[in-house]
Amino acid sequence: MTIASQLIADVRAFFRDLNEVTSRAVVSMARHREPESPCPDASRCRENLVVSPRHHTVPQLYLRNFADASGQVMLVSRDEPSLAHRSAINKAIAEVGFYRIETEALAREEDKSGFDPEGVEAELSKLESSMAPTIQKLVERRFAAIDDNDWYRLIQFTALQTVRGHRWRSDVIALITQSVRTQVLDGLDEEKAHAALALQGKPSTAADAAAFVEDLASSRFPRVVPPQAVLVQESLKMALGDPETDNRGLAQYLVGKKIEAVLPKSATVLTSDEPVCWWSPGDGPVGYATAQVVWLPLSPRLIVQFREPTFDMAAHGLPDLRSGEANDELVAFVNRVVASQAERWIVHHPDDAPIMGMVLPAREVWGDELVAVREDVATRHELYAHRRLQGGMEQ
């Protein structure tokens, strides 16, 4: 069985084990309503309280590679690198109910019977267990023992880890918001703005309507946030593909790349709560289909690199792996990229100091970038791209 066909078969099995939650259950977009009044019986409220477990957005099997003998890693604040503390891996990079899908979020009544709100987390744990032997082989540098199944598991792990955290969700929210913003603005004029303001009982003069339109056209347009169930569902489809269409998900962009090991001579590798980096040279937007290199730190002494076979690293200013002396330079570059895209935490072994002397750029933020201008006699036409702005990140 080829890697591609195994990917498709395994995706189908994964969704079957989830009782087809993410492949056939249409998730309701209706927002959950808060109770109209506090519970009158406090003791009964406590009895009915459901406490969701903490879900690791970065699995323990991965964090263990950066831990010391006591099972602890060093967590460094992305925004204040001087703030750091040790944490046990069973508590690090975990959030309450991050992958939970409430039964009430399912649109079809027949899907609710026997549904487990923690089912996604349970299936992710099963997948992690199947990936653990491959990760261990790589970390122990038993490269000769790696077979096609291991390469498949590595690709699957990388695809899943790309979408498991806050970064992917932020991207989805930004793109949905921009899509809605574009549709609203395309059909909005001062007359409709006047009517909208009047309906809300707000001042609706011509000046008010013009200000309303200008406000919506600005960055103050309200964010459109899908329910968590939708974000969980779509993240799994993005990573693993869709069993209904044989779409292979993110794996299709990794299978054709050359897999290489970056082995530092003396430098040490760090990771973060967003460990997978999709990278291309220059300051343009990087998509999954256009990334020339993908990096996954696996331990303080190993980075896995997925590279387009025709991509010449040296020609684009990157240290070339063909030169052993360049490995530490490449590690330093990747460390900075991984640390920069962290949502909250940079992670490293407690005995290492990979961020010492590192200057991190400002956070990437979603915004509108002017990419082209065309002017005629009476009109100026501006073309904007909505994208992550790299905040001073230099190649």
Short mmCIF file of C-alpha atoms in Angstrom, two decimals, residues 21-229:
data_model
loop_
_atom_site.label_atom_id
_atom_site.label_comp_id
_atom_site.label_asym_id
_atom_site.label_seq_id
_atom_site.Cartn_x
_atom_site.Cartn_y
_atom_site.Cartn_z
CA VAL A 21 -19.21 13.14 13.74
CA THR A 22 -17.03 15.24 11.48
CA SER A 23 -17.98 13.67 8.16
CA ARG A 24 -21.79 13.54 8.22
CA ALA A 25 -23.11 15.46 11.21
CA VAL A 26 -23.92 19.02 10.24
CA VAL A 27 -22.95 21.23 13.15
CA SER A 28 -25.48 23.87 14.12
CA MET A 29 -24.23 27.42 13.69
CA ALA A 30 -26.66 28.68 16.32
CA ARG A 31 -24.96 30.19 19.33
CA HIS A 32 -25.49 28.63 22.73
CA ARG A 33 -27.79 30.79 24.84
CA GLU A 34 -26.79 31.68 28.37
CA PRO A 35 -29.34 30.90 31.10
CA GLU A 36 -31.80 33.74 31.61
CA SER A 37 -31.39 33.57 35.39
CA PRO A 38 -28.93 31.97 37.84
CA CYS A 39 -29.67 28.46 39.00
CA PRO A 40 -32.00 28.74 42.01
CA ASP A 41 -30.61 25.58 43.61
CA ALA A 42 -26.84 25.92 44.06
CA SER A 43 -26.31 22.35 45.21
CA ARG A 44 -28.14 20.98 42.17
CA CYS A 45 -26.11 23.28 39.92
CA ARG A 46 -22.92 21.84 41.37
CA GLU A 47 -24.20 18.29 40.80
CA ASN A 48 -24.97 19.05 37.14
CA LEU A 49 -21.74 20.92 36.49
CA VAL A 50 -19.69 19.28 33.72
CA VAL A 51 -15.96 19.85 34.05
CA SER A 52 -14.23 19.18 30.74
CA PRO A 53 -10.73 17.66 30.82
CA ARG A 54 -7.69 19.62 29.71
CA HIS A 55 -6.70 18.86 26.13
CA HIS A 56 -3.09 19.10 24.99
CA THR A 57 -2.80 21.17 21.82
CA VAL A 58 0.75 19.83 21.67
CA PRO A 59 0.78 16.16 22.75
CA GLN A 60 2.77 14.89 25.70
CA LEU A 61 4.59 12.33 23.53
CA TYR A 62 6.10 15.29 21.67
CA LEU A 63 6.83 17.48 24.69
CA ARG A 64 8.58 14.55 26.37
CA ASN A 65 11.43 14.91 23.87
CA PHE A 66 12.21 18.36 25.29
CA ALA A 67 11.82 17.37 28.95
CA ASP A 68 14.47 16.62 31.57
CA ALA A 69 14.66 13.47 33.67
CA SER A 70 11.93 14.75 35.98
CA GLY A 71 9.53 15.19 33.05
CA GLN A 72 9.62 18.97 33.00
CA VAL A 73 10.10 21.47 30.18
CA MET A 74 10.90 25.18 30.27
CA LEU A 75 8.06 27.44 29.16
CA VAL A 76 9.08 30.92 27.99
CA SER A 77 6.54 33.67 27.38
CA ARG A 78 6.34 34.68 23.70
CA ASP A 79 5.63 38.30 24.58
CA GLU A 80 7.97 38.56 27.60
CA PRO A 81 10.89 36.16 27.00
CA SER A 82 12.39 37.13 30.35
CA LEU A 83 9.44 35.36 32.00
CA ALA A 84 10.03 31.61 32.12
CA HIS A 85 9.09 28.72 34.38
CA ARG A 86 9.32 24.97 34.53
CA SER A 87 6.25 22.86 33.88
CA ALA A 88 5.47 19.17 33.97
CA ILE A 89 4.57 17.91 30.50
CA ASN A 90 1.20 16.62 31.68
CA LYS A 91 0.23 20.24 32.45
CA ALA A 92 2.07 22.12 29.70
CA ILE A 93 0.37 23.45 26.54
CA ALA A 94 -3.10 22.23 27.55
CA GLU A 95 -6.50 23.94 27.59
CA VAL A 96 -9.83 22.92 29.02
CA GLY A 97 -12.15 21.42 26.43
CA PHE A 98 -10.23 22.62 23.38
CA TYR A 99 -11.52 19.76 21.18
CA ARG A 100 -14.83 19.19 22.94
CA ILE A 101 -17.99 19.09 20.81
CA GLU A 102 -21.17 19.46 22.83
CA THR A 103 -24.02 17.12 21.98
CA GLU A 104 -26.32 20.12 21.53
CA ALA A 105 -24.11 21.35 18.67
CA LEU A 106 -25.16 18.44 16.44
CA ALA A 107 -27.91 19.38 14.03
CA ARG A 108 -29.46 15.93 13.54
CA GLU A 109 -31.26 14.26 16.41
CA GLU A 110 -30.15 10.77 15.35
CA ASP A 111 -26.51 11.79 15.79
CA LYS A 112 -27.02 12.81 19.41
CA SER A 113 -27.81 9.35 20.75
CA GLY A 114 -24.72 7.91 22.43
CA PHE A 115 -22.55 10.82 21.29
CA ASP A 116 -19.42 11.44 23.36
CA PRO A 117 -18.46 15.15 23.60
CA GLU A 118 -14.88 14.04 24.35
CA GLY A 119 -14.78 11.71 21.36
CA VAL A 120 -12.41 13.83 19.28
CA GLU A 121 -9.87 14.03 22.11
CA ALA A 122 -10.13 10.25 22.60
CA GLU A 123 -9.47 9.57 18.92
CA LEU A 124 -6.59 12.03 18.81
CA SER A 125 -5.05 10.14 21.72
CA LYS A 126 -5.32 6.90 19.74
CA LEU A 127 -3.62 8.51 16.77
CA GLU A 128 -0.85 9.86 18.99
CA SER A 129 -0.21 6.36 20.34
CA SER A 130 0.17 5.04 16.80
CA MET A 131 2.67 7.82 16.01
CA ALA A 132 4.80 7.43 19.16
CA PRO A 133 7.09 4.62 17.88
CA THR A 134 7.96 6.66 14.78
CA ILE A 135 8.75 9.78 16.80
CA GLN A 136 10.94 7.71 19.13
CA LYS A 137 12.90 6.20 16.22
CA LEU A 138 13.60 9.62 14.80
CA VAL A 139 14.60 11.17 18.12
CA GLU A 140 16.94 8.25 18.77
CA ARG A 141 18.33 8.70 15.24
CA ARG A 142 17.54 5.12 14.26
CA PHE A 143 17.07 6.32 10.70
CA ALA A 144 17.90 2.92 9.18
CA ALA A 145 14.85 1.47 10.95
CA ILE A 146 12.46 3.99 9.37
CA ASP A 147 10.08 2.40 6.86
CA ASP A 148 7.21 3.69 4.70
CA ASN A 149 4.75 3.33 7.56
CA ASP A 150 6.95 5.57 9.70
CA TRP A 151 7.14 8.21 6.97
CA TYR A 152 3.38 8.07 6.72
CA ARG A 153 2.99 8.52 10.49
CA LEU A 154 5.41 11.45 10.46
CA ILE A 155 3.45 13.15 7.67
CA GLN A 156 0.20 12.52 9.52
CA PHE A 157 1.63 13.92 12.76
CA THR A 158 2.92 17.05 11.00
CA ALA A 159 -0.41 17.66 9.27
CA LEU A 160 -2.39 17.29 12.49
CA GLN A 161 -0.03 19.44 14.52
CA THR A 162 -0.37 22.22 11.96
CA VAL A 163 -4.06 22.70 12.81
CA ARG A 164 -4.30 21.69 16.47
CA GLY A 165 -3.62 25.06 18.09
CA HIS A 166 -4.78 28.65 18.14
CA ARG A 167 -2.86 29.78 15.04
CA TRP A 168 -4.98 27.79 12.60
CA ARG A 169 -8.20 28.87 14.32
CA SER A 170 -7.10 32.51 14.18
CA ASP A 171 -6.44 32.15 10.47
CA VAL A 172 -9.87 30.64 9.84
CA ILE A 173 -11.62 33.35 11.86
CA ALA A 174 -9.70 36.07 9.99
CA LEU A 175 -10.56 34.62 6.58
CA ILE A 176 -14.24 34.10 7.42
CA THR A 177 -14.46 37.61 8.82
CA GLN A 178 -12.84 39.04 5.69
CA SER A 179 -15.21 37.08 3.45
CA VAL A 180 -18.26 38.37 5.33
CA ARG A 181 -16.79 41.88 5.41
CA THR A 182 -16.31 41.85 1.63
CA GLN A 183 -19.86 40.65 0.99
CA VAL A 184 -21.35 43.22 3.36
CA LEU A 185 -19.38 46.10 1.89
CA ASP A 186 -20.13 45.08 -1.69
CA GLY A 187 -23.84 45.57 -1.07
CA LEU A 188 -23.64 48.48 1.36
CA ASP A 189 -24.32 52.08 0.44
CA GLU A 190 -25.28 55.13 2.48
CA GLU A 191 -28.98 54.49 1.95
CA LYS A 192 -28.77 51.00 3.46
CA ALA A 193 -26.50 52.31 6.20
CA HIS A 194 -29.09 54.98 7.00
CA ALA A 195 -31.79 52.29 7.27
CA ALA A 196 -29.60 50.08 9.46
CA LEU A 197 -28.87 52.90 11.87
CA ALA A 198 -32.53 53.93 12.02
CA LEU A 199 -33.52 50.32 12.76
CA GLN A 200 -31.15 50.36 15.74
CA GLY A 201 -32.55 53.66 16.97
CA LYS A 202 -29.25 55.45 16.36
CA PRO A 203 -28.71 58.85 14.70
CA SER A 204 -28.99 58.33 10.96
CA THR A 205 -28.08 61.55 9.24
CA ALA A 206 -26.07 61.47 6.02
CA ALA A 207 -22.92 62.08 8.03
CA ASP A 208 -23.80 59.25 10.44
CA ALA A 209 -24.44 56.87 7.52
CA ALA A 210 -21.14 57.79 5.87
CA ALA A 211 -19.29 57.27 9.15
CA PHE A 212 -21.04 53.89 9.60
CA VAL A 213 -19.89 52.70 6.16
CA GLU A 214 -16.34 53.94 6.80
CA ASP A 215 -16.27 52.18 10.17
CA LEU A 216 -17.31 48.85 8.64
CA ALA A 217 -14.69 49.24 5.94
CA SER A 218 -11.99 49.67 8.57
CA SER A 219 -10.29 47.11 10.78
CA ARG A 220 -13.07 47.64 13.33
CA PHE A 221 -15.38 45.31 11.40
CA PRO A 222 -16.69 42.77 13.99
CA ARG A 223 -15.00 39.37 14.03
CA VAL A 224 -17.09 36.44 12.82
CA VAL A 225 -16.28 33.51 15.10
CA PRO A 226 -17.69 30.07 14.25
CA PRO A 227 -18.78 27.79 17.12
CA GLN A 228 -16.04 25.57 18.52
CA ALA A 229 -17.68 22.48 17.01
#
